[in-house]
Amino acid sequence: MTEEDSSAKMSEDVEQYLKLNPPCSSSSSSSAVAFANKSGTFKSSSPPCPEHVLENVLENVLQFLTSRCDRNAVSLVCKSWYRVEAQTRFEVFIGNCYSLSPARLTHRFKGLRSIVLKGKPRFADFNLMPPNWGAQFAPWVAATAKAYPWLEKVHLKRMFVTDDDLALLAESFPGFKELTLVCCEGFGTSGIAVIANKCRQLKVLDLVESEVTDDEVDWISCFPEGKSHLESLSFDCVESPINFNALEGLVVRSPFLKKLRTNRFVSLEELHRLMVRAPQLTSLGTGSFSPDNAPQGEQLPDYAAAFLACKSIVCLSGFREFRPEYLLAISPVCANLTSLNFSYANISPHMLMPIIRNCHNIRVFWALDSIRDEGLQAVAATCKELRELRIFPFDPREDSEGPVSGVGLQAISEGCRKLESILYFCQRMTNEAVTAMSENCPQLTVFRLCIMGRHRPDHVTGKPMDDGFGAIVKNCKKLTRLAVSGLLTDEAFSYIGEYGKLIRTLSVAFAGNSDKALRYVLEGCPKLQKLEIRDSPFGDAGLRSGMHRYCNMRFVWLSSCVLSLGGCRDVAQALPNVVVEVFGSDGDDDDDTVTGDYVETLYLYRSLDGPRKDAPKFVTIL
Amino acid sequence: MEGNREMGPKLLDLIPQGRKWYQEDRNNTDQEKKLELRLGPPGGDEEDHSAIKKKNTETRNIKKESEDNSFHCFNGNHFSSSNKTTYVPHISHKRTAPGPVVGWPPVRSFRKNLASTSSSKLGNESSLHGGQINKNDDGDKQVEPKKEGMFVKINMDGVPIGRKVDLNAYNSYEQLSFAVDKLFRALLAAQRETSGGEGEEKPIIGLLDGKGEFTLTYEDNEGDKMLVGDVPWQMFVSSVKRLRVIKSSEISSALTFGCSKQEKMKH
């Protein structure tokens, strides 16, 4: 190449570079300089001034900063750093969609590639929030469609997303790669079909625990022909049948597919066909795990062989309608498994034993309490690498049998010393078992115990569960998330407030005696961000005790407590940067139910842009 | 414990310093009943609650769940600014199954009713021996409807606070009637007491046959108000939108307002 050719090519490259990385006005010369430093032959028209050099250096350094906490800190150093950080931030995390307006986002950040957006608070999952409360994705997709044509990734949790929103997303972002919808609702299979069809670079389509309306659209067939870029496809929450042949065809032409989570409309035979097509899978959601028809002699597929062939599987879930006689087919992958989710399968201890005894590498285990204390003992005996355990109730009623107890909890604590996170539903518990766990598992960061019978004391001693939870906060020094239950007095909360130094999320239900409990928490727990409380005797005095810190918290939820409108109004008036919403549990204005001064639900959160304009009628913003 | 002594000093003195919140003594006298398993501090809250209107005080005193061991009148303890002995409900010792509470246990809806969707029941060993299969013989997979809690509002004449019932928890009108009695019996008694009448609890019976003091009515999805009990249970569950317990003496006026179907059928 002659010098002329190479400089012509260089110009094209520069043009291309600048197109892909549109510089902001203040740093245009620094980008050019950065590029110049790389190429060596590009001649800039004027020497860069010191300020731009500094910003240039900063830009290059900031590329390595990915943690949002670090980036937030950087942005506070000075205006220049704020600017550069804003230019170089590609991923943004918004923990509460109402804490700022979309316009503020697009004004500050110009080059976003990835957005994580969370909407409703967690208690909305349990019908404590009337429908149509808000958290619509619509204004966000509209704003980002204009501002970030290069957006690649959207991750939403508890947002209301419509088919139109999905269509706009699919049309607006030609390079779109990853869509994850967790606990979302408002859309259907037609919206998914548009995504499948129009997002030609799609790598990830994960629908997790979302409500997807069945519009009777064959969305799987909407993926375009030709090789797909799909790496992850999760649709286990989609409660409608799918076109299996289309799915099989899609899997065949997706050589990069690593994660496939099918729904319960995929039978065992169909699963087998998929596994044969995709032996490279690392994460498999097995669908129903139940055959379509009764087995027919020689025609019975060799399921174990299929699992044997999928040497890379490390994560297994599904088993939505499993048939126990087929469970052992997964044996060949057990030794490699790091994650096993049996939480939809009514598995007895007897069924679990032969499986779990080979799962030495398991780090994440979800199951139903049908495995009983004996099953937990088996887990404790084998799964020495366990980091996360979740035991869900097969029969989630308050007076159900309760096959797991402190016995299982204690066994786990003794066997699984590396445990970091536990969610445990049970009917009865002892302080002793909880204390044992606090002593045996010092790595715990998440401790969520749900004793389903309300106000149940220690079933052996009859005492409140104060001491057990007290031990947890005292001994588990890394604890960031705590959910309490059972009979608890104010004393438990004094422990939490005093020792819960790193707690960011606290969930309370049917607990405490008085406002003192709430005060202990709000005057303690220095890192508290998310506080959700229901059905506890906390009133205005308790609420007032947190006024000094609501601006620094993501949200506070108090429902069915003893708050008055006056008390909530006091908070609203004192804290202009905090939005205070009050509403009832019903979606309609009801004069029959006396509200008067009584506040059924209080939801407050900090916001940079004041009260939202989309609040429905049943929400009062004080 | 200092604090306002608006609650009768009697109660304050009787509560032991140790502040045990659970009862040990199973033989209760009336006095002791007032001390059992209360969730409020003995002297009421330390802060001043006089700002809360008295009307709401009384209202809040009543709000509780009668058969539940738990709620007790913590509300009353906080809001009481009256000199009358605050209504403190007696706590039954028996663990009567409490009515279902919205959103408790905190399990997401798709995790509920696994008992009906999974292919084996709780005695899961039996499934090894060819237990129940959810599917039809012709191999069609049935889409099991998710049996979520079906909560409808229920109001009762003379009781300011509305409640909610989970209709999926019952299989017959009798069960529903029984639940209504449990829900409102104490509330009604409390309401009568505060309006100067007798506070004694009387069972609410005869809801379905017109013979009791109260009658159960409902509003269906077309807005029509009707007597409960005329149509098959499942039909009722699928069309009911809300319930109302009215005084039997006011049946005809309650139903004609809003042009009830019964009225329409008469003509």
Short mmCIF file of C-alpha atoms in Angstrom, two decimals, chain A residues 122 125-128 158 183 209 239 264-267 270 288 290-293 320-325 341 343-344 346-348 350-351 366 368 370 392-399 401 425 450-456 462-464 485 487 489 509-510 512-516 519 534-537 540-541 560-564 585-586 588 590 592-598, chain B residues 1 19 21-22 37-41 45-49 51-53 55-56 59-60 63 65 68-71 74-75 78-79 95 97-125 127-128 130 132-135 137-139 141-144 146 148-149 151 153 155 159-164 242 244:
data_model
loop_
_atom_site.label_atom_id
_atom_site.label_comp_id
_atom_site.label_asym_id
_atom_site.label_seq_id
_atom_site.Cartn_x
_atom_site.Cartn_y
_atom_site.Cartn_z
CA ARG A 122 -41.08 -6.99 45.92
CA ASP A 125 -45.41 -10.26 43.94
CA PHE A 126 -47.69 -11.31 46.79
CA ASN A 127 -50.80 -9.43 45.72
CA LEU A 128 -50.16 -6.61 48.17
CA ARG A 158 -41.10 -6.12 37.96
CA CYS A 183 -41.25 -10.92 37.09
CA GLU A 209 -41.06 -15.81 36.29
CA GLU A 239 -47.79 -20.98 30.09
CA ARG A 264 -43.80 -27.55 30.76
CA PHE A 265 -45.31 -28.11 27.33
CA VAL A 266 -42.13 -29.80 26.23
CA SER A 267 -42.31 -33.50 26.94
CA GLU A 270 -39.10 -33.76 22.90
CA SER A 288 -42.25 -31.22 32.02
CA SER A 290 -42.79 -36.34 31.66
CA PRO A 291 -43.47 -38.45 28.61
CA ASP A 292 -46.21 -37.63 26.18
CA ASN A 293 -47.59 -41.10 25.97
CA ARG A 320 -42.44 -29.29 36.08
CA GLU A 321 -44.52 -32.45 35.92
CA PHE A 322 -41.81 -34.96 36.48
CA ARG A 323 -42.26 -38.69 36.58
CA PRO A 324 -40.07 -40.22 39.27
CA GLU A 325 -39.21 -43.29 37.24
CA ASN A 341 -33.45 -26.69 40.70
CA SER A 343 -38.40 -26.56 43.15
CA TYR A 344 -41.32 -27.64 40.99
CA ASN A 346 -42.56 -33.15 44.50
CA ILE A 347 -39.48 -35.20 45.27
CA SER A 348 -39.37 -37.43 48.29
CA HIS A 350 -36.21 -41.61 48.76
CA MET A 351 -36.10 -40.17 45.26
CA TRP A 366 -33.50 -25.30 45.08
CA LEU A 368 -39.51 -28.30 47.72
CA SER A 370 -41.10 -32.60 50.09
CA PHE A 392 -40.01 -23.84 49.02
CA PRO A 393 -43.25 -25.16 50.48
CA PHE A 394 -45.06 -27.80 48.51
CA ASP A 395 -48.23 -26.81 50.30
CA PRO A 396 -47.97 -23.11 51.11
CA ARG A 397 -50.65 -22.82 53.70
CA GLU A 398 -50.25 -21.91 57.30
CA ASP A 399 -51.62 -25.09 58.69
CA GLU A 401 -47.88 -30.38 57.55
CA PHE A 425 -39.90 -22.12 54.36
CA CYS A 450 -40.15 -17.98 56.63
CA ILE A 451 -41.99 -19.73 59.44
CA MET A 452 -45.32 -19.96 57.70
CA GLY A 453 -47.54 -19.98 60.75
CA ARG A 454 -47.74 -16.42 61.87
CA HIS A 455 -46.32 -15.52 65.29
CA ARG A 456 -45.03 -19.01 65.93
CA GLY A 462 -42.08 -21.70 73.49
CA LYS A 463 -39.92 -18.59 73.48
CA PRO A 464 -39.93 -15.95 70.79
CA SER A 485 -40.62 -14.47 60.78
CA LEU A 487 -42.93 -14.72 67.06
CA THR A 489 -40.55 -9.05 70.10
CA ALA A 509 -43.98 -9.58 58.56
CA PHE A 510 -46.26 -10.05 61.55
CA GLY A 512 -42.58 -6.77 66.76
CA ASN A 513 -44.57 -5.21 69.58
CA SER A 514 -44.27 -1.50 69.12
CA ASP A 515 -42.69 1.41 67.35
CA LYS A 516 -39.53 0.72 69.28
CA ARG A 519 -36.93 2.71 65.62
CA ARG A 534 -46.27 -5.81 56.57
CA ASP A 535 -48.81 -6.44 59.29
CA SER A 536 -46.71 -5.22 62.17
CA PRO A 537 -47.63 -2.80 64.96
CA ASP A 540 -46.30 7.20 63.02
CA ALA A 541 -43.71 7.46 65.76
CA SER A 560 -51.25 -3.10 57.22
CA CYS A 561 -49.37 -1.40 60.01
CA VAL A 562 -50.82 1.40 62.12
CA LEU A 563 -49.90 4.48 60.21
CA SER A 564 -52.09 7.51 59.95
CA SER A 585 -54.95 -2.97 48.77
CA ASP A 586 -57.75 -2.61 46.29
CA ASP A 588 -60.81 0.96 43.36
CA ASP A 590 -64.08 2.32 48.02
CA ASP A 592 -67.38 1.27 52.09
CA THR A 593 -64.09 0.39 53.60
CA VAL A 594 -63.23 3.07 56.10
CA THR A 595 -59.94 4.56 55.22
CA GLY A 596 -60.27 7.92 56.88
CA ASP A 597 -57.06 8.50 58.63
CA TYR A 598 -55.85 4.96 58.35
CA MET B 1 -42.44 1.33 81.39
CA ARG B 19 -42.96 -8.61 79.60
CA TRP B 21 -45.43 -12.01 75.30
CA TYR B 22 -46.55 -15.57 75.24
CA LEU B 37 -50.15 -12.52 73.77
CA ARG B 38 -50.68 -8.87 73.25
CA LEU B 39 -48.54 -7.24 70.72
CA GLY B 40 -48.73 -3.75 72.06
CA PRO B 41 -46.73 -2.38 74.96
CA ASP B 45 -46.92 3.93 72.84
CA GLU B 46 -44.61 6.48 74.33
CA GLU B 47 -45.48 9.05 71.74
CA ASP B 48 -48.53 11.17 71.88
CA HIS B 49 -51.37 9.80 69.86
CA ALA B 51 -53.63 13.80 67.30
CA ILE B 52 -55.47 10.81 65.95
CA LYS B 53 -59.17 11.47 65.88
CA LYS B 55 -63.55 8.32 65.66
CA ASN B 56 -60.72 6.60 63.99
CA THR B 59 -62.57 2.28 64.30
CA ARG B 60 -59.05 1.09 64.65
CA LYS B 63 -59.88 -3.84 63.25
CA GLU B 65 -58.83 -10.78 62.98
CA ASP B 68 -56.30 -15.35 64.73
CA ASN B 69 -53.97 -15.84 67.63
CA SER B 70 -51.88 -13.05 66.43
CA PHE B 71 -53.19 -9.65 65.68
CA PHE B 74 -52.18 -3.74 68.91
CA ASN B 75 -54.02 -1.06 67.06
CA HIS B 78 -51.60 2.59 69.98
CA PHE B 79 -54.55 4.65 69.17
CA ARG B 95 -55.35 -22.93 67.13
CA ALA B 97 -57.31 -22.35 61.40
CA PRO B 98 -57.11 -18.67 60.64
CA GLY B 99 -58.63 -17.35 57.47
CA PRO B 100 -56.19 -17.03 54.63
CA VAL B 101 -54.30 -13.76 54.59
CA VAL B 102 -53.50 -12.00 51.36
CA GLY B 103 -50.01 -12.75 50.18
CA TRP B 104 -49.03 -15.05 53.01
CA PRO B 105 -46.95 -17.17 53.00
CA PRO B 106 -44.93 -15.07 50.58
CA VAL B 107 -44.85 -17.48 47.71
CA ARG B 108 -45.37 -16.28 44.17
CA SER B 109 -48.54 -17.42 42.49
CA PHE B 110 -46.91 -19.85 40.10
CA ARG B 111 -45.48 -21.73 43.05
CA LYS B 112 -48.84 -22.28 44.61
CA ASN B 113 -51.09 -25.23 44.04
CA LEU B 114 -48.27 -27.51 43.07
CA ALA B 115 -50.40 -30.12 44.74
CA SER B 116 -52.86 -29.95 41.88
CA THR B 117 -50.42 -29.56 39.02
CA SER B 118 -47.72 -32.00 39.97
CA SER B 119 -48.17 -35.58 38.97
CA SER B 120 -48.00 -36.92 42.48
CA LYS B 121 -49.67 -36.01 45.71
CA LEU B 122 -48.05 -35.53 49.07
CA GLY B 123 -47.81 -39.22 49.66
CA ASN B 124 -45.31 -39.10 46.91
CA GLU B 125 -44.00 -42.58 47.40
CA SER B 127 -46.30 -42.23 42.50
CA LEU B 128 -43.54 -44.75 42.08
CA GLY B 130 -47.88 -45.60 38.78
CA GLN B 132 -51.97 -40.27 39.32
CA ILE B 133 -51.44 -38.74 35.97
CA ASN B 134 -52.73 -35.32 35.16
CA LYS B 135 -53.17 -35.91 31.50
CA ASP B 137 -55.91 -40.69 28.16
CA ASP B 138 -55.68 -39.40 24.65
CA GLY B 139 -52.43 -37.74 25.55
CA LYS B 141 -51.85 -32.10 28.05
CA GLN B 142 -54.29 -30.31 30.20
CA VAL B 143 -53.53 -26.78 31.07
CA GLU B 144 -54.22 -26.79 34.77
CA LYS B 146 -53.86 -21.87 38.42
CA GLU B 148 -54.82 -18.62 43.04
CA GLY B 149 -56.51 -17.19 46.04
CA PHE B 151 -60.20 -12.75 47.25
CA LYS B 153 -64.40 -7.96 49.38
CA ASN B 155 -68.79 -5.77 53.97
CA VAL B 159 -69.32 -2.71 60.62
CA PRO B 160 -67.21 0.06 59.10
CA ILE B 161 -64.26 -2.09 58.15
CA GLY B 162 -64.54 -4.28 55.11
CA ARG B 163 -62.77 -7.59 54.89
CA LYS B 164 -61.72 -10.00 52.23
CA ARG B 242 -68.17 -8.81 46.06
CA ARG B 244 -72.34 -7.94 51.50
#
